[in-house]
Short mmCIF file of C-alpha atoms in Angstrom, two decimals:
data_model
loop_
_atom_site.label_atom_id
_atom_site.label_comp_id
_atom_site.label_asym_id
_atom_site.label_seq_id
_atom_site.Cartn_x
_atom_site.Cartn_y
_atom_site.Cartn_z
CA MET A 1 22.36 7.17 -19.98
CA THR A 2 22.14 5.98 -23.73
CA GLU A 3 23.95 2.77 -24.75
CA PRO A 4 25.70 2.64 -27.87
CA SER A 5 25.70 0.26 -30.51
CA LYS A 6 29.40 -0.82 -29.71
CA PRO A 7 31.72 -0.09 -27.10
CA SER A 8 35.29 2.16 -28.08
CA GLU A 9 37.93 0.01 -29.14
CA ALA A 10 40.44 2.08 -26.39
CA LEU A 11 38.15 0.58 -23.55
CA LYS A 12 38.05 -2.71 -24.83
CA VAL A 13 39.44 -5.53 -23.01
CA PRO A 14 39.57 -9.25 -23.27
CA SER A 15 37.15 -11.53 -22.80
CA LEU A 16 38.34 -13.88 -20.03
CA ALA A 17 38.65 -11.02 -17.82
CA ALA A 18 35.55 -9.17 -19.19
CA THR A 19 33.70 -11.46 -18.46
CA SER A 20 34.91 -12.66 -15.28
CA ALA A 21 32.83 -9.90 -13.18
CA LYS A 22 29.81 -10.81 -14.34
CA ASP A 23 30.14 -14.66 -14.19
CA ARG A 24 31.27 -14.59 -10.58
CA LEU A 25 28.65 -12.19 -9.42
CA LEU A 26 25.67 -14.18 -11.63
CA ALA A 27 27.37 -17.26 -9.62
CA LYS A 28 27.01 -14.90 -5.45
CA ILE A 29 24.26 -13.86 -6.57
CA GLN A 30 22.33 -17.58 -7.47
CA GLU A 31 24.15 -18.73 -4.21
CA ASP A 32 22.61 -16.18 -2.03
CA PRO A 33 19.50 -17.64 -0.24
CA SER A 34 17.68 -14.74 0.10
CA MET A 35 17.88 -14.13 -3.53
CA PRO A 36 15.54 -17.27 -5.12
CA THR A 37 12.94 -16.11 -2.51
CA LEU A 38 12.55 -12.69 -4.19
CA GLY A 39 13.16 -13.79 -7.47
CA VAL A 40 9.75 -15.89 -7.25
CA ALA A 41 8.58 -13.12 -4.92
CA VAL A 42 8.79 -10.52 -7.02
CA ALA A 43 7.71 -12.50 -9.56
CA LYS A 44 4.20 -13.82 -8.25
CA VAL A 45 3.15 -10.09 -7.89
CA VAL A 46 3.87 -9.47 -11.51
CA GLU A 47 1.94 -12.92 -12.09
CA ILE A 48 -1.09 -11.45 -10.10
CA THR A 49 -1.03 -8.42 -12.10
CA SER A 50 -2.22 -10.15 -15.31
CA SER A 51 -4.48 -12.91 -13.07
CA SER A 52 -8.15 -13.42 -13.46
CA ALA A 53 -10.85 -10.88 -12.62
CA ASP A 54 -9.75 -11.96 -8.55
CA SER A 55 -6.32 -10.66 -8.59
CA VAL A 56 -7.52 -7.53 -5.98
CA SER A 57 -8.31 -10.21 -3.51
CA THR A 58 -5.13 -12.39 -4.42
CA LEU A 59 -3.29 -9.57 -4.26
CA ALA A 60 -4.35 -8.42 -0.48
CA HIS A 61 -3.75 -12.75 0.45
CA PHE A 62 -0.44 -12.12 -0.97
CA VAL A 63 0.01 -8.73 1.20
CA LEU A 64 -1.14 -10.42 4.19
CA ALA A 65 0.84 -13.56 4.32
CA ASP A 66 4.37 -10.92 4.81
CA VAL A 67 3.69 -9.16 8.05
CA ALA A 68 6.16 -7.29 7.44
CA LEU A 69 4.89 -6.25 4.11
CA THR A 70 1.78 -5.97 5.58
CA GLN A 71 2.75 -3.40 7.87
CA LYS A 72 4.97 -1.61 4.78
CA ILE A 73 1.71 -1.16 3.52
CA LEU A 74 -0.38 -0.03 6.03
CA ARG A 75 2.36 3.04 7.15
CA LEU A 76 1.91 4.21 3.33
CA SER A 77 -1.70 3.87 3.16
CA ASN A 78 -1.20 6.42 6.31
CA THR A 79 0.29 8.79 5.05
CA ILE A 80 -1.58 12.28 4.53
CA HIS A 81 -0.73 12.50 0.86
CA TYR A 82 -3.05 9.45 0.39
CA ARG A 83 -5.20 10.20 4.20
CA ASN A 84 -7.16 12.96 4.43
CA VAL A 85 -6.05 14.08 8.41
CA SER A 86 -10.10 13.82 9.03
CA SER A 87 -10.41 10.75 8.17
CA PRO A 88 -10.25 7.32 9.69
CA PRO A 89 -6.60 5.49 9.82
CA VAL A 90 -6.59 2.69 7.88
CA THR A 91 -6.03 -0.75 9.18
CA THR A 92 -6.32 -3.68 6.80
CA ILE A 93 -5.12 -4.12 3.35
CA SER A 94 -8.19 -4.32 1.15
CA ARG A 95 -8.81 -0.43 2.47
CA ALA A 96 -5.25 0.18 0.97
CA ILE A 97 -6.37 -1.24 -1.92
CA TYR A 98 -9.99 0.72 -1.98
CA LEU A 99 -8.24 3.56 -1.38
CA LEU A 100 -4.60 3.49 -3.32
CA GLY A 101 -5.92 1.48 -6.54
CA PHE A 102 -4.78 -1.75 -7.26
CA ASN A 103 -1.93 -0.66 -9.23
CA ALA A 104 -0.10 1.20 -6.90
CA ILE A 105 -0.61 -1.62 -3.58
CA LYS A 106 0.97 -3.55 -6.52
CA ASN A 107 4.30 -1.26 -7.58
CA SER A 108 4.47 -0.55 -3.59
CA ALA A 109 4.51 -4.09 -2.76
CA MET A 110 7.15 -4.98 -5.97
CA ALA A 111 9.42 -1.81 -4.45
CA MET A 112 9.13 -2.90 -1.05
CA LEU A 113 10.44 -6.68 -1.87
CA LEU A 114 13.41 -5.52 -3.39
CA VAL A 115 14.06 -3.06 -0.72
CA ASP A 116 13.78 -5.70 1.78
CA GLY A 117 15.86 -7.89 -0.42
CA PHE A 118 18.70 -5.91 -1.18
CA ALA A 119 18.40 -2.83 1.77
CA ASN A 120 20.86 -5.22 4.99
CA LYS A 121 23.57 -5.59 2.52
CA ARG A 122 26.73 -4.50 3.77
CA GLN A 123 27.72 -1.03 2.22
CA ALA A 124 24.00 -0.02 2.63
CA TYR A 125 24.54 3.65 1.51
CA ASN A 126 25.38 3.07 -2.35
CA VAL A 127 22.43 0.10 -1.95
CA ARG A 128 19.83 2.81 -0.60
CA LYS A 129 21.26 4.92 -3.24
CA GLU A 130 20.71 2.79 -5.77
CA LEU A 131 17.39 1.90 -4.65
CA ILE A 132 15.89 5.35 -4.20
CA HIS A 133 16.72 5.68 -8.00
CA SER A 134 14.79 2.60 -8.78
CA LEU A 135 11.66 3.96 -6.89
CA CYS A 136 12.02 7.36 -8.04
CA ALA A 137 12.40 5.86 -12.20
CA SER A 138 8.75 4.10 -10.72
CA MET A 139 7.62 6.85 -9.66
CA ILE A 140 7.89 8.70 -12.55
CA ALA A 141 6.82 6.22 -14.55
CA SER A 142 3.09 6.34 -12.67
CA GLU A 143 3.01 9.51 -13.21
CA LEU A 144 3.52 9.40 -16.98
CA ALA A 145 1.25 6.53 -16.98
CA ARG A 146 -2.01 8.42 -16.20
CA GLN A 147 -1.76 9.95 -19.44
CA GLY A 148 -0.43 6.86 -21.70
CA LYS A 149 -2.60 5.86 -24.18
CA PHE A 150 -1.67 1.97 -23.56
CA PRO A 151 -3.78 -0.71 -22.79
CA ASP A 152 -2.50 -1.60 -19.10
CA ALA A 153 0.17 1.73 -18.69
CA GLU A 154 0.36 1.35 -15.44
CA GLU A 155 2.82 -1.60 -16.44
CA CYS A 156 5.39 0.68 -17.18
CA ALA A 157 6.49 1.33 -13.56
CA VAL A 158 6.98 -2.64 -13.29
CA VAL A 159 9.12 -1.58 -16.13
CA ALA A 160 10.68 1.55 -14.80
CA LEU A 161 11.52 -0.79 -11.56
CA PHE A 162 13.56 -3.25 -12.84
CA LYS A 163 15.76 -0.67 -15.39
CA ASN A 164 18.04 -0.04 -12.65
CA ILE A 165 18.12 -3.68 -11.16
CA GLY A 166 21.46 -4.27 -12.95
CA LYS A 167 23.41 -1.38 -11.02
CA VAL A 168 21.01 -2.75 -7.64
CA LEU A 169 22.59 -5.91 -8.28
CA VAL A 170 26.07 -4.30 -8.51
CA ALA A 171 26.19 -2.22 -5.19
CA SER A 172 24.62 -5.04 -3.26
CA PHE A 173 26.86 -7.71 -4.15
CA ASP A 174 30.53 -5.83 -4.74
CA HIS A 175 30.40 -2.57 -4.02
CA GLN A 176 34.07 -2.17 -4.80
CA LEU A 177 33.20 -2.67 -8.62
CA HIS A 178 30.05 -0.44 -7.85
CA GLU A 179 32.37 2.54 -7.18
CA GLN A 180 35.00 2.24 -9.32
CA ILE A 181 32.82 2.12 -12.18
CA ARG A 182 30.92 5.25 -10.35
CA VAL A 183 34.86 7.11 -10.14
CA ARG A 184 35.83 6.30 -13.75
CA GLN A 185 32.40 7.73 -14.52
CA THR A 186 32.51 10.63 -12.84
CA VAL A 187 36.40 11.16 -14.72
CA GLU A 188 35.04 10.18 -17.83
CA PRO A 189 30.76 11.20 -18.28
CA GLU A 190 31.79 10.99 -22.31
CA GLN A 191 31.86 6.74 -21.87
CA ALA A 192 29.99 6.01 -19.20
CA TRP A 193 28.35 2.89 -20.81
CA GLU A 194 31.74 2.08 -22.43
CA ILE A 195 33.45 2.03 -18.76
CA VAL A 196 30.23 -0.18 -17.49
CA THR A 197 31.07 -3.06 -20.64
CA ALA A 198 34.69 -2.85 -19.96
CA LEU A 199 34.72 -3.47 -15.93
CA LEU A 200 31.78 -5.26 -15.69
CA GLY A 201 31.67 -7.72 -18.81
CA CYS A 202 28.02 -6.70 -19.86
CA SER A 203 26.38 -3.05 -19.63
CA TYR A 204 24.44 -2.96 -16.08
CA GLN A 205 20.79 -3.31 -18.13
CA ARG A 206 22.16 -7.08 -19.69
CA PHE A 207 23.32 -7.93 -16.46
CA GLY A 208 20.05 -6.62 -15.12
CA GLU A 209 18.38 -8.77 -17.74
CA LEU A 210 20.52 -11.94 -16.81
CA VAL A 211 19.25 -11.95 -13.50
CA LEU A 212 15.38 -11.10 -14.59
CA GLN A 213 15.88 -14.33 -16.73
CA GLU A 214 16.70 -16.37 -13.93
CA TRP A 215 13.37 -14.53 -11.88
CA LYS A 216 11.33 -15.89 -14.72
CA MET A 217 10.13 -12.51 -15.31
CA PRO A 218 7.78 -12.41 -17.95
CA GLU A 219 9.58 -11.72 -21.49
CA GLY A 220 8.21 -8.39 -22.75
CA ILE A 221 9.35 -6.83 -19.73
CA ILE A 222 12.75 -7.88 -20.01
CA GLN A 223 12.28 -6.41 -23.39
CA ALA A 224 10.49 -2.79 -22.59
CA LEU A 225 14.11 -3.08 -20.79
CA GLN A 226 16.25 -2.75 -23.93
CA PRO A 227 17.73 0.28 -25.38
CA LEU A 228 16.30 3.27 -27.67
CA PRO A 229 18.05 5.29 -30.57
CA HIS A 230 19.87 7.98 -29.79
CA GLY A 231 18.71 11.32 -31.00
CA GLU A 232 15.14 13.13 -30.57
CA LEU A 233 12.44 10.08 -30.27
CA LYS A 234 8.73 9.95 -32.42
CA LYS A 235 5.97 9.29 -31.03
CA ALA A 236 5.31 5.28 -30.35
CA THR A 237 3.19 3.12 -32.59
CA HIS A 238 2.79 0.62 -30.32
CA ARG A 239 2.79 -0.17 -26.79
CA MET A 240 6.11 -2.15 -26.27
CA GLU A 241 7.64 0.69 -28.13
CA TRP A 242 5.83 3.66 -25.52
CA LEU A 243 6.92 0.83 -22.07
CA ARG A 244 10.62 1.01 -23.73
CA GLN A 245 10.65 4.71 -24.08
CA VAL A 246 8.61 5.83 -20.62
CA ALA A 247 11.10 3.48 -18.56
CA SER A 248 14.11 5.23 -20.44
CA PHE A 249 12.99 8.86 -19.29
CA SER A 250 11.99 7.25 -16.39
CA ASP A 251 15.24 6.15 -14.98
CA GLU A 252 17.97 9.41 -16.64
CA LEU A 253 15.03 11.88 -14.89
CA ALA A 254 14.84 9.70 -11.78
CA SER A 255 19.01 9.27 -12.51
CA LEU A 256 19.13 12.96 -13.09
CA LEU A 257 17.92 13.74 -9.49
CA ILE A 258 19.57 10.83 -6.80
CA HIS A 259 23.11 11.25 -8.46
CA GLY A 260 23.58 14.84 -9.42
CA GLU A 261 26.41 16.80 -7.60
CA TYR A 262 24.08 19.82 -5.58
CA ASP A 263 25.50 23.06 -4.59
CA GLU A 264 24.49 27.02 -4.62
CA SER A 265 25.86 28.02 -8.01
CA ASN A 266 23.81 24.98 -9.85
CA ALA A 267 21.28 25.66 -12.40
CA ASP A 268 18.09 24.63 -11.32
CA MET A 269 16.81 20.93 -12.08
CA VAL A 270 14.19 21.94 -14.44
CA ALA A 271 17.08 23.98 -16.91
CA ARG A 272 19.52 20.72 -16.05
CA CYS A 273 16.85 18.98 -17.64
CA GLU A 274 16.30 20.47 -21.15
CA PRO A 275 18.41 17.88 -22.66
CA LEU A 276 15.62 15.00 -21.76
CA ILE A 277 12.84 16.97 -21.99
CA LYS A 278 14.56 17.55 -26.00
CA ARG A 279 14.80 14.11 -26.48
CA TYR A 280 11.45 12.57 -25.32
CA GLY A 281 9.40 15.81 -24.95
CA ARG A 282 7.63 14.72 -28.56
CA CYS A 283 6.75 11.06 -27.58
CA LEU A 284 5.98 11.53 -24.24
CA GLU A 285 4.35 15.08 -24.58
CA VAL A 286 6.49 16.14 -21.98
CA ASP A 287 7.11 20.16 -21.91
CA GLN A 288 8.59 22.61 -19.45
CA GLU A 289 5.48 23.03 -17.65
CA SER A 290 5.01 19.71 -17.21
CA LEU A 291 7.90 18.22 -15.93
CA GLU A 292 7.64 20.76 -13.49
CA ASP A 293 4.34 19.72 -12.40
CA MET A 294 5.45 16.34 -12.12
CA LEU A 295 8.65 16.53 -10.13
CA ARG A 296 7.42 18.38 -7.88
CA ARG A 297 4.08 14.99 -7.24
CA VAL A 298 6.85 12.40 -7.92
CA GLU A 299 9.47 13.98 -4.79
CA THR A 300 6.34 13.60 -2.33
CA GLU A 301 5.53 9.93 -3.67
CA THR A 302 8.81 9.08 -3.76
CA ARG A 303 9.35 10.30 0.14
CA GLN A 304 6.09 8.79 1.15
CA LEU A 305 6.73 5.08 0.32
CA ALA A 306 11.27 5.44 1.19
CA ASN A 307 9.80 6.97 4.50
CA SER A 308 7.60 3.85 4.21
CA MET A 309 10.42 1.79 3.78
CA ASP A 310 12.77 2.98 6.98
CA ILE A 311 14.60 4.80 3.68
CA ALA A 312 16.30 8.08 4.45
CA MET A 313 16.12 10.20 1.49
CA PRO A 314 18.60 13.20 0.48
CA SER A 315 16.61 16.53 0.76
CA PHE A 316 16.52 18.06 -2.53
CA TRP A 317 14.32 19.15 -5.22
CA THR A 318 12.46 21.83 -6.70
CA ASP A 319 10.12 24.27 -5.71
CA GLY A 320 7.18 26.32 -6.73
CA ALA A 321 9.41 28.65 -8.77
CA ASN A 322 11.89 27.08 -9.81
CA ALA A 323 14.54 27.67 -6.67
CA GLN A 324 16.30 25.12 -5.79
CA ILE A 325 16.10 23.62 -2.04
CA ARG A 326 18.86 22.33 -0.15
CA VAL A 327 18.40 21.30 3.12
CA SER A 328 20.10 18.62 5.50
CA GLU A 329 18.39 15.39 6.10
CA ILE A 330 16.38 15.37 9.37
CA GLY A 331 16.61 12.63 11.77
CA SER A 332 14.06 9.90 12.04
CA GLU A 333 13.61 11.13 15.99
CA PHE A 334 12.11 14.43 14.82
CA MET A 335 9.78 13.16 11.93
CA LEU A 336 6.02 13.10 13.20
CA ARG A 337 4.84 9.30 12.42
CA ASN A 338 1.59 7.64 11.78
CA LEU A 339 1.36 6.49 15.24
CA ASP A 340 -2.35 6.10 15.25
CA ALA A 341 -2.49 3.60 12.78
CA GLU A 342 0.93 2.37 13.41
CA SER A 343 -0.08 2.60 17.67
CA MET A 344 -3.53 0.06 16.26
CA HIS A 345 -1.30 -2.69 14.84
CA GLU A 346 1.12 -2.87 17.75
CA ALA A 347 -1.18 -2.92 20.87
CA PRO A 348 -0.75 -5.88 23.46
CA ARG A 349 -2.38 -9.09 22.96
CA TYR A 350 -4.68 -11.61 25.42
CA PRO A 351 -2.73 -15.42 25.20
CA SER A 352 -5.66 -16.28 22.69
CA GLY A 353 -4.08 -14.11 20.42
CA LYS A 354 -6.70 -11.51 19.94
CA PRO A 355 -5.37 -7.45 20.07
CA SER A 356 -6.42 -5.80 23.30
CA ASN A 357 -7.27 -2.68 21.08
CA ALA A 358 -9.71 -4.65 19.02
CA ARG A 359 -12.45 -2.77 19.49
CA ASP A 360 -11.26 0.41 17.66
CA LEU A 361 -9.61 -2.27 14.47
CA LEU A 362 -13.47 -3.39 14.53
CA LEU A 363 -14.60 0.28 14.55
CA ALA A 364 -12.14 1.29 11.73
CA GLY A 365 -13.50 -1.32 9.46
CA VAL A 366 -17.15 -0.32 10.36
CA GLN A 367 -16.19 2.75 8.73
CA ASP A 368 -14.24 1.28 6.04
CA VAL A 369 -16.67 -0.61 5.34
CA THR A 370 -19.45 2.90 5.83
CA GLN A 371 -17.55 4.60 3.04
CA MET A 372 -17.04 1.44 0.62
CA LEU A 373 -21.12 1.10 0.46
CA ALA A 374 -21.52 4.72 -0.02
CA ALA A 375 -19.84 4.31 -3.41
CA ASP A 376 -21.52 4.34 -6.48
CA GLN A 377 -20.03 0.51 -7.82
CA VAL A 378 -19.33 -1.65 -5.56
CA LYS A 379 -17.66 -5.09 -6.00
CA LEU A 380 -19.47 -7.62 -3.97
CA ASN A 381 -16.36 -9.82 -3.08
CA ASP A 382 -14.65 -6.85 -2.52
CA MET A 383 -16.67 -6.58 0.69
CA PHE A 384 -16.62 -10.11 1.92
CA LEU A 385 -12.68 -9.50 1.69
CA LEU A 386 -12.88 -5.65 4.12
CA VAL A 387 -15.54 -7.26 6.04
CA LEU A 388 -13.48 -11.24 6.37
CA GLU A 389 -10.40 -9.06 7.06
CA THR A 390 -11.77 -6.46 9.87
CA LEU A 391 -12.75 -9.65 12.28
CA TYR A 392 -9.28 -11.76 11.26
CA THR A 393 -7.16 -8.78 12.34
CA GLY A 394 -9.58 -6.92 14.61
CA LEU A 395 -10.54 -10.44 16.43
CA GLY A 396 -6.87 -11.89 16.27
CA PHE A 397 -7.95 -15.27 14.46
CA ARG A 398 -5.61 -18.11 12.33
CA PHE A 399 -8.04 -18.66 10.02
CA ALA A 400 -11.26 -17.03 9.02
CA THR A 401 -14.09 -17.61 5.85
CA ILE A 402 -17.09 -16.42 4.81
CA CYS A 403 -19.31 -19.39 3.78
CA LEU A 404 -22.49 -18.49 0.90
CA ARG A 405 -25.13 -20.78 0.44
CA ASP A 406 -24.72 -23.35 -2.40
CA VAL A 407 -28.85 -23.66 -3.87
CA GLN A 408 -27.86 -25.67 -7.30
CA HIS A 409 -25.73 -28.40 -4.76
CA SER A 410 -27.35 -27.55 -1.41
CA ARG A 411 -24.21 -27.56 0.73
CA TYR A 412 -22.75 -23.95 2.12
CA THR A 413 -18.98 -23.37 0.30
CA ALA A 414 -16.20 -20.86 1.14
CA ARG A 415 -16.17 -18.20 -1.04
CA ALA A 416 -12.94 -16.19 0.19
CA SER A 417 -10.68 -17.34 3.24
CA LEU A 418 -7.50 -15.59 5.22
CA GLY A 419 -5.18 -17.00 7.12
CA HIS A 420 -2.95 -20.15 7.64
CA LEU A 421 -3.09 -22.58 5.14
CA TYR A 422 -6.01 -20.13 3.85
CA MET A 423 -5.97 -22.27 0.01
CA GLU A 424 -6.10 -25.68 1.20
CA ARG A 425 -9.16 -24.69 4.07
CA GLN A 426 -11.39 -23.24 1.83
CA LYS A 427 -11.30 -26.04 -0.12
CA GLY A 428 -12.37 -29.03 2.79
CA PHE A 429 -14.58 -25.82 4.71
CA VAL A 430 -17.75 -27.36 2.80
CA LEU A 431 -21.34 -28.59 4.64
CA PRO A 432 -24.43 -30.07 3.77
CA THR A 433 -27.76 -27.11 3.67
CA SER A 434 -30.13 -29.94 4.63
CA PRO A 435 -30.66 -29.70 9.00
CA GLU A 436 -27.88 -31.52 10.86
CA ASP A 437 -27.38 -31.40 14.66
CA THR A 438 -24.20 -29.82 14.81
CA LEU A 439 -23.51 -25.79 15.96
CA PHE A 440 -23.28 -23.79 12.25
CA HIS A 441 -26.83 -25.32 11.47
CA VAL A 442 -27.89 -24.11 15.55
CA ALA A 443 -26.54 -20.70 14.78
CA MET A 444 -28.38 -20.66 11.52
CA ILE A 445 -31.39 -22.16 12.24
CA ASN A 446 -31.43 -19.20 15.26
CA ASN A 447 -29.55 -17.48 13.49
CA ASN A 448 -27.62 -16.64 16.65
CA ASP A 449 -23.92 -15.31 16.65
CA LEU A 450 -21.67 -18.04 18.46
CA VAL A 451 -18.59 -17.29 20.43
CA VAL A 452 -16.87 -20.48 21.70
CA ALA A 453 -13.99 -19.73 23.90
CA ASN A 454 -13.22 -23.56 24.09
CA ALA A 455 -13.77 -25.87 22.06
CA LEU A 456 -12.12 -28.41 23.95
CA HIS A 457 -15.51 -28.08 25.86
CA PRO A 458 -17.81 -31.94 25.80
CA LYS A 459 -21.19 -30.11 24.94
CA ILE A 460 -19.23 -28.45 21.86
CA GLN A 461 -17.29 -31.80 20.78
CA GLY A 462 -20.71 -33.36 20.71
CA LEU A 463 -22.17 -30.44 18.02
CA LEU A 464 -18.65 -30.12 15.88
CA PRO A 465 -19.05 -32.09 12.54
CA ALA A 466 -16.56 -34.65 11.90
CA TRP A 467 -14.88 -32.49 8.88
CA HIS A 468 -14.13 -29.94 11.04
CA LYS A 469 -12.32 -31.78 13.34
CA LYS A 470 -10.18 -33.45 10.34
CA LEU A 471 -9.50 -29.65 8.70
CA LEU A 472 -9.00 -27.71 11.79
CA PRO A 473 -8.23 -30.58 14.13
CA ASP A 474 -6.28 -27.80 16.14
CA THR A 475 -8.94 -25.69 16.92
CA ARG A 476 -9.56 -24.14 20.55
CA SER A 477 -12.20 -21.22 20.40
CA PHE A 478 -13.89 -20.22 17.01
CA MET A 479 -17.35 -18.14 16.19
CA ILE A 480 -19.65 -18.14 14.42
CA LEU A 481 -21.95 -15.75 12.83
CA PRO A 482 -25.20 -16.68 10.43
CA LEU A 483 -25.92 -14.51 7.80
CA VAL A 484 -29.64 -14.62 7.61
CA VAL A 485 -32.69 -12.49 5.57
CA ASN A 486 -36.33 -13.06 6.33
CA HIS A 487 -35.61 -15.93 8.22
CA LYS A 488 -33.35 -17.76 5.27
CA PRO A 489 -29.32 -18.28 5.91
CA LEU A 490 -27.37 -17.26 3.14
CA GLY A 491 -24.75 -18.12 4.38
CA PHE A 492 -21.85 -17.82 7.74
CA PHE A 493 -18.90 -16.12 8.71
CA TYR A 494 -16.34 -18.86 10.61
CA ALA A 495 -12.94 -18.24 12.09
CA ASP A 496 -10.86 -20.00 14.60
CA ARG A 497 -7.93 -19.44 17.17
CA VAL A 498 -5.78 -22.39 18.06
CA HIS A 499 -5.97 -20.81 22.01
CA THR A 500 -8.45 -20.76 23.96
CA ALA A 501 -10.24 -17.46 24.50
CA GLU A 502 -10.76 -16.61 28.08
CA GLU A 503 -10.93 -13.08 27.59
CA GLY A 504 -14.12 -13.23 26.01
CA VAL A 505 -16.31 -10.15 23.72
CA PRO A 506 -17.90 -7.48 25.04
CA ALA A 507 -20.79 -5.69 24.59
CA ASP A 508 -19.02 -2.74 22.33
CA GLU A 509 -17.05 -5.25 20.23
CA THR A 510 -20.38 -7.87 20.02
CA SER A 511 -22.10 -4.20 19.07
CA LEU A 512 -19.34 -3.62 15.84
CA ILE A 513 -19.51 -7.41 14.83
CA LYS A 514 -22.90 -7.62 14.43
CA THR A 515 -22.81 -3.73 12.30
CA LEU A 516 -20.29 -5.95 10.28
CA LYS A 517 -22.88 -8.37 9.39
CA SER A 518 -25.46 -5.88 8.59
CA GLN A 519 -23.43 -4.19 6.26
CA LEU A 520 -22.84 -7.80 4.40
CA ILE A 521 -26.56 -7.84 4.42
CA THR A 522 -27.33 -5.05 2.80
CA ALA A 523 -24.35 -5.45 0.24
CA ILE A 524 -25.11 -8.49 -0.84
CA VAL A 525 -29.18 -7.88 -0.71
CA ARG A 526 -28.77 -4.94 -3.32
CA LYS A 527 -26.61 -7.06 -5.54
#
């Protein structure tokens, strides 16, 4: 929907009445305790995108800190669209990022945060429809990003996701106003923009911008949400103009797909998209054939994402012969689920927190590392994180870290960590390389893997260094895995729990742990 420069005089209302709805809703949003948290989380994901070279690790940590988000990302990663039936299930976020790609996980996480923030509002139907609109627009933009000629083209998927945020907010916080606007727009579609301005006090876009500014979103993203001039558009000469074109096209196409009325007499979808092709075809290099291909992919990707978030999508789209398909929604009880990956993460746990299916989770991690090792280019930090996450999730630890030798400073320092307060604990996890009578040095000198079921045992307490007792005073069980090559210690894995672990580590799990160690040592030696 293109916004005119000025609303028609007939629909203008007194300024006090026009601004009251907007101001009332803004105040209501600010008072909602969940909104500031959502804003911080969304802004954090955007910040990760433009952070340092270690952004993959930062994104993985962000996702792992949210159990619900972790489960949704893993569910999405295990859909047929992203994983072959014959390949092992994806059980780690590190593997999900490696498989789907950083941008795909980032965009999915952003969408999932929005859905979690709004999907439980009272008027679930209207909110759900607007959320699906946003998801669909983001997927369309991702498709266009693949042929984008500007740097960081994938950012257009984030911009497109927020293009509809104004409608999502109004549907969430004032469903009656949202419905009133929708009904009037149905009767007078040519006055759509003016109706919103008259009833809300500003456009949907402007309302969304105000909230995004409150969330401290980057100004570049907000600028990319600005409306475009009327008529056929020319090719963009700079990145911001291209972002605006992609976001607007994605939003308009998503609106046509999600909010259109369908029956047997309607023309096929591509025919109804002809005005969009005329307006955006030249600037975005979109024609009828490429649009058809895009629609098929977008349908699949949007449905997979919606399903991973338990949002039912209406079943309509175009098929290969350009004929429209319209079927009844299928109840969730008839849908095939990814029981392999989901059941692996929902297995019972021992009192220590260790999963009862630790062997299966470790085996999946070994397979993931094997595939990563076979790749042409492997970043060592990504390998560290994958092995660490496999041990952390597979054995149910509270905190896990990998420490490597710092020759220059004669010490071992933590390079990557996971778990509760991981950043704070990583800073304090430093021990000298000079021999000491502690469990850490005993393990490395003898190259012995140590699994301590009860850390409170007097002998164990006598061998723990003072810094460990101060940093991790509530440790009740832990594991130390030395990394040694040619009798030279390179470092070690450390992981602990706040409960004793009387169940121990059986032989099959021990074998898999040693395999993970050897795989990582292989990667280190290669570098």
